[in-house]
């Protein structure tokens, strides 16, 4: 998960306390705030406990979450991951799919693919509308976007001034971002295609402007040769200078506990129960002001349900006493479907020899360790990314309601990989390849839905038109064998049933709503019909962002810090 960011500042310079065993926490100590998830908060007059279930982001195998190119190897089936799997998916020929979530300081920001896309301004405005609070709209959140980010030069030292719009990016925030750090064979071909087919695939000088539509150079959360995560950007600096902060990791929160009734007559939750593992002793810590749930779209609703907060009838069926009947807890999970498609090429400078992890990979790893340079210091997924809408007169929009938040929000995404990129297929042992990653960024299903299937078919057909441009004629030699029959809607749907998966962007499982009787949290992210609990993570979003979500989560969390400070009479950074 992506954690709550630094909520309170101006602290004295001293080291935080770090614990790996619950029994080592100071006996009887209570805290002003308890943050569930590897985030950090603090003020010299306010004590904070951060509890993280997972491991440290340093030590054994930490190259996987430090070296940018190795990001795809950080999960699943590693010590950095919860190693969840889905139930068998009927539409995917009963496949069971790995469902990575970060089990480490920094959560999924330590294990994701580092793509930084703020999203469409329409998404922020829709968030604000559903929250009943204009403070969440694009204009009011943009200062927090700048506060969060520090754009840095790319690791290979190339001049990037024409590859983004500098005034749209922060220069002194904690989270490091950059454009590509290693050029690819296909970069010039992608650019040529945006000129040749500019009506369908226009060039966008910077998709982080709030207008996402078109093809841009991709930003990643990479600074120099290293991944930048919430752990490295926020938590590690705080641990070095905040004596009011206690961090406990390797300890899983099992529930939050009702201890009484607030002055408003609401059930009051101000204790957190946690343990090192399922058979270990349980411990309890008290929050004098707030419990802040930041355990992500899987972890947060799980904690709520275990606490007796959720659909009362369903809780009774598994033997959990209902404390607070909130029917939507754990419901409305939505995610972005992903489908890779590849072509064989005659390129001699693709990333395929490195992807296959033979001698070329070993040489690249040696270069990285010796000089902190080369392809492993860069994001190996893509150097460009494009976001697109279906035409207003398209058959799909005639048949289905437009699911986007507005006319500037995309329906689907293309990423362009200089090699064989996949999260579902076997890597071929020879050959050179070009891949396009198709993502439906405004899905409508909470399961299979006809719109999502149609949208993915349209996206694949769009990718096929992209590679049919004359710019590719000297590079592409034909479709990869897996997709040779994906030449019709029926053929594409069959291909989808074999190779489609999720991009692992879960959202909305404890979504906010300003409407009485709906949602799990209110527009200030407070748990409804309760006191003492706030939710700050992807679970509380009322919509799924139409893009890679980490940037929007960081930005929302930055303002959430001000919302919390204002609620407790503390000075805010901006807040509108």
XYZ file of C-alpha atoms in Angstrom:
576
model
C 0.000 0.000 0.000
C 0.935 3.632 -0.291
C 1.072 5.153 3.129
C -0.169 8.317 4.737
C 2.480 10.925 4.211
C 4.075 13.174 6.790
C 1.079 14.748 8.498
C 2.811 17.096 10.881
C 6.100 18.957 10.580
C 8.418 21.200 12.575
C 9.843 18.539 14.852
C 12.989 18.409 16.903
C 16.025 16.714 15.395
C 16.406 13.328 17.052
C 16.105 9.697 16.051
C 12.791 7.858 16.053
C 12.452 4.529 17.810
C 12.211 1.445 15.605
C 10.857 -1.883 16.847
C 10.505 -5.278 15.209
C 8.754 -7.055 18.078
C 5.523 -5.800 19.690
C 6.764 -6.846 23.121
C 9.495 -4.215 22.888
C 7.108 -1.257 22.669
C 7.151 0.885 25.837
C 4.640 -0.621 28.244
C 1.571 1.496 28.856
C 2.521 4.184 26.353
C -0.330 5.783 24.445
C -0.007 7.836 21.278
C -1.818 10.803 19.814
C -2.032 9.111 16.428
C -1.634 5.506 15.333
C -1.043 4.965 11.628
C -1.784 1.446 10.374
C 0.500 1.009 7.378
C 4.069 2.111 6.696
C 3.457 5.827 6.662
C 4.747 8.486 9.022
C 3.355 11.473 10.909
C 4.535 13.637 13.747
C 4.900 16.895 15.686
C 7.123 17.467 18.680
C 3.987 17.842 20.827
C 2.211 14.848 19.282
C 3.376 11.258 19.494
C 2.857 8.856 16.614
C 3.030 5.080 16.259
C 3.317 3.587 12.782
C 2.590 -0.143 12.492
C 3.606 -2.069 9.370
C 2.859 -5.759 8.879
C 5.719 -6.376 6.469
C 9.489 -6.420 6.484
C 12.186 -3.786 6.204
C 12.926 -2.323 2.787
C 16.620 -3.022 3.334
C 18.562 -6.246 3.778
C 17.959 -9.587 2.062
C 17.096 -9.269 -1.657
C 16.658 -5.490 -1.365
C 18.141 -5.056 -4.856
C 14.693 -6.102 -6.105
C 13.106 -2.975 -4.651
C 16.080 -0.648 -5.144
C 17.329 -1.284 -8.704
C 14.642 0.187 -10.993
C 14.817 -2.416 -13.768
C 14.217 -5.193 -11.259
C 10.874 -3.762 -10.144
C 8.838 -6.453 -11.942
C 10.789 -9.103 -9.997
C 9.848 -7.646 -6.602
C 6.509 -9.464 -6.653
C 4.789 -11.842 -6.525
C 6.200 -14.788 -4.567
C 8.891 -12.850 -2.725
C 9.371 -11.757 0.870
C 8.250 -8.267 -0.163
C 4.750 -9.426 -1.096
C 1.620 -10.623 0.697
C 1.447 -13.289 -2.045
C -2.298 -13.169 -2.470
C -4.008 -15.034 -5.295
C -7.476 -14.629 -6.757
C -10.177 -17.230 -6.945
C -10.401 -19.095 -10.254
C -11.534 -16.656 -12.949
C -14.173 -18.188 -15.185
C -13.661 -15.669 -18.002
C -9.922 -16.447 -17.992
C -10.344 -20.199 -18.431
C -10.498 -20.710 -14.660
C -7.008 -19.362 -14.089
C -5.976 -18.314 -10.591
C -4.062 -15.051 -10.789
C -1.334 -13.774 -8.488
C -2.411 -10.518 -6.838
C 0.665 -8.684 -5.531
C 0.460 -6.209 -2.643
C 3.514 -4.805 -0.923
C 4.493 -6.467 2.369
C 7.334 -4.110 3.210
C 8.005 -0.619 4.475
C 6.653 1.612 1.736
C 4.015 -0.958 0.817
C 3.290 -1.247 -2.882
C 5.263 1.926 -3.585
C 8.306 -0.259 -2.861
C 7.227 -3.002 -5.288
C 5.248 -1.311 -8.070
C 6.490 -0.486 -11.579
C 7.255 3.118 -10.560
C 5.036 4.774 -13.196
C 4.125 8.342 -12.200
C 0.906 9.628 -13.764
C -1.115 12.191 -11.844
C -4.259 11.454 -13.796
C -6.929 13.542 -15.447
C -8.155 16.758 -13.854
C -11.633 15.348 -14.437
C -10.892 12.512 -11.992
C -9.958 14.940 -9.231
C -13.039 17.041 -9.891
C -15.224 13.918 -9.751
C -13.534 12.911 -6.480
C -14.394 16.350 -5.064
C -17.973 16.115 -6.293
C -18.529 12.719 -4.682
C -16.823 13.854 -1.481
C -18.881 17.042 -1.310
C -15.654 19.021 -0.792
C -14.070 21.222 -3.476
C -10.769 20.920 -1.650
C -10.230 17.625 -3.478
C -10.563 19.106 -6.991
C -7.672 19.483 -9.432
C -7.058 23.182 -8.881
C -6.964 22.862 -5.106
C -4.844 19.699 -5.090
C -2.290 20.884 -7.651
C -0.188 22.685 -4.997
C 0.047 19.379 -3.129
C 1.247 17.699 -6.333
C 4.127 20.160 -6.475
C 4.766 19.752 -2.734
C 5.060 15.983 -3.112
C 7.452 15.873 -6.077
C 11.080 16.616 -6.829
C 11.803 16.160 -10.524
C 15.471 15.255 -11.022
C 17.644 14.785 -14.122
C 17.589 11.322 -15.719
C 20.335 8.935 -14.651
C 21.963 8.752 -18.085
C 22.496 12.524 -18.025
C 20.656 13.338 -21.256
C 19.015 16.739 -21.686
C 15.359 16.240 -20.740
C 14.174 19.847 -21.008
C 12.065 19.147 -24.101
C 10.581 15.949 -22.663
C 8.286 17.451 -20.042
C 6.918 20.852 -18.970
C 9.077 21.986 -16.035
C 6.566 24.375 -14.472
C 4.167 21.477 -13.978
C 6.572 19.639 -11.697
C 7.838 20.084 -8.171
C 11.513 20.733 -7.535
C 11.920 20.369 -3.770
C 9.470 17.685 -2.646
C 10.493 14.370 -1.116
C 9.399 12.015 -3.914
C 11.943 11.801 -6.738
C 10.703 11.558 -10.335
C 12.433 11.559 -13.701
C 11.900 10.731 -17.357
C 13.592 7.705 -18.920
C 17.175 6.929 -17.951
C 18.085 4.596 -20.823
C 17.143 5.133 -24.492
C 15.355 2.430 -26.456
C 15.385 1.273 -30.062
C 11.707 2.065 -30.394
C 11.713 5.603 -28.975
C 12.136 7.366 -32.327
C 9.633 5.029 -33.972
C 7.000 5.814 -31.347
C 7.594 9.522 -31.910
C 7.376 9.093 -35.689
C 4.058 7.292 -35.303
C 2.591 10.204 -33.338
C 3.422 12.381 -36.331
C 2.205 9.939 -38.988
C -1.046 9.076 -37.176
C -1.468 12.283 -35.229
C -5.269 12.294 -35.362
C -5.552 9.023 -33.473
C -2.257 9.125 -31.518
C -1.436 12.780 -30.865
C 1.665 13.952 -29.062
C 1.190 15.355 -25.558
C 4.178 17.309 -24.181
C 3.401 16.251 -20.593
C 0.578 13.960 -19.459
C 0.975 15.197 -15.875
C -0.694 18.519 -16.734
C -4.193 17.250 -15.919
C -4.729 16.606 -19.643
C -3.599 13.022 -20.123
C -4.704 12.420 -23.694
C -2.023 11.501 -26.213
C 1.499 10.058 -26.035
C 4.114 11.498 -23.650
C 7.498 10.643 -22.290
C 6.863 8.521 -19.213
C 7.727 9.740 -15.736
C 8.863 7.240 -13.112
C 9.503 7.461 -9.373
C 13.230 7.066 -9.903
C 15.964 9.365 -8.619
C 19.397 8.748 -10.109
C 19.874 4.956 -10.168
C 17.372 4.172 -7.384
C 13.651 3.640 -6.853
C 11.948 6.390 -4.868
C 9.168 5.074 -2.614
C 7.151 6.336 0.335
C 9.712 4.535 2.512
C 12.746 6.278 1.018
C 11.037 9.634 0.404
C 9.104 10.039 3.663
C 9.698 7.361 6.270
C 13.491 7.084 6.246
C 14.079 10.856 6.615
C 11.497 10.994 9.427
C 13.195 8.154 11.294
C 16.408 10.180 11.355
C 14.936 13.331 12.890
C 11.680 12.629 14.730
C 11.964 11.556 18.325
C 8.173 11.580 18.667
C 7.808 8.769 16.106
C 7.769 5.063 16.965
C 7.862 2.551 14.099
C 6.892 -1.071 14.599
C 7.234 -3.416 11.646
C 6.806 -7.182 11.283
C 3.578 -6.758 13.254
C 0.125 -7.193 11.776
C -2.875 -5.235 13.005
C -5.672 -7.682 13.792
C -8.453 -5.213 14.618
C -9.362 -1.832 16.013
C -11.320 -1.865 19.260
C -14.343 0.097 20.401
C -13.720 1.516 23.853
C -16.765 3.657 24.442
C -19.019 6.341 23.011
C -18.048 9.792 21.772
C -19.674 12.989 22.988
C -21.732 12.837 19.777
C -23.104 9.441 20.740
C -21.034 7.543 18.171
C -19.082 4.349 18.838
C -15.524 5.389 19.687
C -12.574 3.343 18.398
C -9.231 4.315 19.919
C -7.341 1.065 20.454
C -5.388 -1.008 17.940
C -4.692 -4.708 18.469
C -1.693 -6.284 16.757
C 0.551 -9.329 16.866
C 3.712 -10.587 15.246
C 1.884 -13.543 13.690
C -1.343 -15.507 14.031
C -0.099 -17.623 16.938
C 1.754 -14.869 18.794
C 0.459 -12.866 21.772
C -1.826 -9.924 21.024
C -0.855 -6.399 22.070
C -2.887 -3.207 22.274
C -1.913 0.436 21.745
C -4.143 3.435 22.398
C -4.618 6.467 20.149
C -5.676 9.591 22.053
C -6.686 11.465 18.900
C -7.069 9.261 15.803
C -6.438 5.868 14.293
C -5.453 6.359 10.656
C -5.991 3.312 8.473
C -3.508 3.287 5.610
C -3.285 -0.439 4.944
C -4.439 -0.279 1.330
C -7.456 -1.465 -0.626
C -7.082 -5.041 0.642
C -5.717 -4.482 4.138
C -7.975 -1.655 5.306
C -11.337 -3.371 4.675
C -9.927 -6.582 6.129
C -9.054 -4.777 9.367
C -12.489 -3.137 9.467
C -14.268 -6.461 8.958
C -12.189 -8.176 11.640
C -13.149 -5.307 13.928
C -16.855 -5.942 13.479
C -17.270 -3.024 11.072
C -19.026 -4.033 7.865
C -22.129 -5.877 6.608
C -23.693 -7.205 9.813
C -25.287 -10.278 8.250
C -22.091 -11.361 6.520
C -20.030 -10.832 9.672
C -22.472 -13.002 11.632
C -22.011 -15.810 9.103
C -18.303 -16.036 9.995
C -18.767 -15.571 13.729
C -17.771 -11.907 14.055
C -19.940 -9.748 16.297
C -21.201 -6.660 14.509
C -20.078 -3.424 16.166
C -20.968 -1.078 13.305
C -23.157 -2.065 10.356
C -21.574 -0.536 7.228
C -22.728 -2.667 4.272
C -20.163 -1.370 1.740
C -16.999 -2.346 3.633
C -15.042 -4.695 1.388
C -17.381 -4.146 -1.561
C -16.919 -2.308 -4.871
C -13.387 -3.571 -5.575
C -12.362 -2.282 -8.974
C -9.060 -2.726 -10.823
C -7.508 -2.045 -14.219
C -7.497 -5.006 -16.648
C -4.190 -5.465 -18.483
C -3.376 -7.335 -21.692
C 0.092 -7.403 -23.284
C 0.582 -8.037 -26.995
C 3.911 -8.512 -28.749
C 5.495 -8.421 -32.204
C 8.733 -9.974 -33.446
C 11.304 -7.458 -34.643
C 14.671 -7.393 -36.346
C 16.008 -4.977 -33.723
C 19.424 -5.730 -32.307
C 19.245 -3.411 -29.298
C 16.126 -4.533 -27.463
C 16.097 -5.391 -23.777
C 15.338 -9.059 -24.483
C 18.812 -10.459 -23.685
C 18.635 -8.727 -20.293
C 15.027 -9.806 -19.669
C 16.088 -13.432 -20.227
C 18.650 -12.984 -17.408
C 21.581 -14.586 -19.184
C 25.083 -13.174 -19.715
C 23.702 -9.797 -20.843
C 21.830 -9.426 -17.577
C 24.926 -10.333 -15.566
C 26.964 -7.756 -17.457
C 24.294 -5.095 -16.897
C 24.158 -5.953 -13.196
C 27.936 -5.620 -12.932
C 27.740 -2.214 -14.634
C 25.028 -1.133 -12.226
C 26.900 -2.189 -9.111
C 30.182 -0.689 -10.317
C 28.966 2.579 -11.831
C 25.233 2.901 -10.952
C 24.599 3.258 -14.683
C 23.218 1.345 -17.638
C 19.800 -0.140 -18.427
C 19.224 -1.561 -14.937
C 19.273 1.965 -13.512
C 16.168 2.771 -15.584
C 12.550 1.666 -15.754
C 12.530 -1.285 -18.147
C 8.788 -1.171 -18.815
C 8.512 1.767 -21.198
C 9.918 5.166 -22.129
C 6.598 6.470 -23.455
C 3.003 6.093 -22.405
C -0.235 7.062 -24.128
C -3.808 7.580 -22.951
C -6.763 7.659 -25.323
C -10.516 8.047 -25.564
C -12.944 6.260 -27.823
C -14.388 8.569 -30.490
C -17.644 10.183 -29.431
C -19.420 8.491 -32.350
C -17.942 5.046 -31.598
C -20.168 1.986 -31.384
C -18.976 1.223 -27.858
C -20.113 4.597 -26.480
C -23.383 4.252 -28.371
C -24.012 0.940 -26.630
C -22.681 1.735 -23.141
C -22.732 4.800 -20.919
C -19.412 6.632 -20.899
C -17.687 5.466 -17.688
C -15.092 8.256 -17.593
C -15.226 11.173 -15.190
C -15.267 13.705 -18.029
C -14.223 14.481 -21.605
C -10.554 14.813 -20.671
C -10.287 11.413 -19.014
C -9.093 8.418 -21.059
C -10.737 5.046 -21.645
C -7.538 3.069 -22.238
C -3.766 3.184 -22.053
C -0.890 2.031 -24.234
C 2.666 1.551 -22.987
C 5.486 0.728 -25.401
C 8.166 -1.754 -24.367
C 11.498 -2.252 -26.120
C 11.418 -5.999 -25.547
C 9.080 -8.804 -24.535
C 6.973 -7.426 -21.696
C 4.397 -9.622 -20.007
C 3.026 -10.490 -16.584
C 1.204 -13.596 -17.773
C 3.131 -15.354 -20.573
C 6.329 -17.365 -20.683
C 9.352 -15.319 -21.756
C 10.644 -16.637 -25.108
C 14.195 -17.977 -25.005
C 15.288 -16.231 -28.198
C 14.344 -13.424 -30.539
C 13.802 -9.664 -30.388
C 10.411 -8.131 -29.627
C 8.303 -5.019 -29.271
C 5.413 -5.046 -26.808
C 2.378 -2.876 -26.247
C 0.617 -3.035 -22.909
C -3.132 -2.449 -23.105
C -4.876 -1.235 -19.947
C -8.549 -0.353 -19.516
C -8.254 2.609 -17.163
C -11.987 3.240 -16.660
C -13.361 -0.256 -16.045
C -17.001 -0.686 -15.089
C -16.950 -4.228 -13.775
C -16.637 -5.660 -10.326
C -16.048 -8.939 -12.153
C -16.591 -9.509 -15.858
C -18.623 -6.908 -17.731
C -19.418 -6.612 -21.434
C -18.097 -3.039 -21.595
C -14.671 -4.037 -20.275
C -14.402 -6.874 -22.793
C -15.417 -4.589 -25.649
C -13.063 -1.876 -24.445
C -10.102 -4.251 -24.375
C -10.896 -5.472 -27.883
C -10.947 -1.840 -29.047
C -7.652 -1.167 -27.271
C -5.925 -4.119 -28.955
C -7.236 -3.024 -32.335
C -5.881 0.450 -31.603
C -2.467 -1.078 -30.798
C -2.560 -2.981 -34.073
C -3.285 0.241 -35.977
C -0.390 1.908 -34.154
C 2.081 -0.754 -35.276
C 0.649 -0.760 -38.812
C 2.073 2.732 -39.352
C 4.793 2.880 -41.970
C 7.260 3.981 -39.290
C 7.336 0.354 -38.089
C 7.801 -1.290 -41.479
C 11.577 -1.658 -41.143
C 11.422 -2.962 -37.576
C 8.415 -5.246 -37.046
C 8.537 -8.598 -38.837
C 5.203 -10.026 -37.637
C 3.001 -10.781 -34.630
C 4.328 -12.996 -31.853
C 2.965 -16.526 -32.041
C 0.551 -16.064 -29.101
C -1.385 -13.373 -30.953
C -1.329 -14.606 -34.549
C -5.071 -15.312 -34.381
C -5.976 -12.039 -32.652
C -7.144 -10.536 -35.924
C -10.877 -10.341 -35.228
C -12.969 -9.443 -32.176
C -13.524 -13.134 -31.557
C -9.830 -13.902 -31.920
C -8.880 -11.052 -29.568
C -11.392 -12.259 -26.980
C -9.901 -15.750 -27.137
C -6.435 -14.207 -26.718
C -7.770 -12.253 -23.722
C -9.058 -15.412 -22.073
C -5.523 -16.800 -22.148
C -3.358 -13.795 -21.285
C -5.416 -10.997 -19.731
C -4.713 -10.203 -16.095
C -4.904 -7.281 -13.710
C -2.430 -4.471 -13.374
C -2.931 -4.756 -9.592
C -4.470 -1.346 -8.904
C -7.261 -2.180 -6.417
C -9.508 0.677 -5.310
C -12.828 1.676 -3.714
C -13.222 -1.081 -1.080
C -14.009 1.461 1.661
C -15.101 4.253 -0.587
C -16.164 7.681 0.572
C -19.535 9.251 -0.131
C -21.189 12.489 0.893
C -24.578 10.769 0.626
C -26.216 9.680 3.860
C -26.399 5.905 4.116
C -23.881 5.287 1.353
C -20.157 4.582 1.433
C -17.784 3.812 4.290
C -16.159 7.217 4.908
C -17.241 10.819 4.547
C -15.680 13.608 2.496
C -13.092 14.231 5.226
C -12.125 10.532 5.054
C -13.601 9.810 8.492
C -15.191 6.417 9.099
C -18.947 6.939 8.950
C -21.139 6.586 12.032
C -18.066 6.269 14.239
C -15.485 8.391 16.011
C -11.716 8.126 16.125
C -10.955 6.511 12.736
C -9.892 7.992 9.404
C -9.002 6.172 6.159
C -6.188 7.473 3.929
C -5.373 5.038 1.131
C -6.736 3.669 -2.161
C -9.652 1.951 -0.442
C -11.348 5.260 0.347
C -11.297 6.606 -3.229
C -14.813 6.897 -4.673
C -13.529 6.172 -8.206
C -10.520 4.425 -9.667
C -8.105 6.921 -11.259
C -7.780 6.604 -15.033
C -4.053 6.006 -14.924
C -1.320 4.585 -12.723
C -2.531 5.544 -9.268
C 0.437 6.158 -7.009
C 0.781 9.873 -7.845
C -2.878 10.612 -7.073
C -2.658 8.633 -3.826
C 0.378 10.632 -2.728
C -1.357 13.901 -3.637
C -4.601 13.020 -1.847
C -2.596 11.914 1.204
C -0.709 15.225 1.242
C -3.993 17.121 1.568
C -5.312 14.526 4.015
C -2.413 15.519 6.270
C -3.746 19.075 6.283
C -7.304 17.839 6.867
C -6.058 15.973 9.944
C -4.079 18.954 11.198
C -7.034 21.295 10.799
C -9.298 18.869 12.675
C -6.930 18.983 15.646
C -6.205 22.699 15.658
C -2.745 22.462 14.154
C -1.298 24.777 11.485
C -1.969 23.582 7.934
C 0.378 23.785 4.942
C -2.215 24.925 2.392
C -5.759 23.439 2.589
C -8.488 24.963 0.468
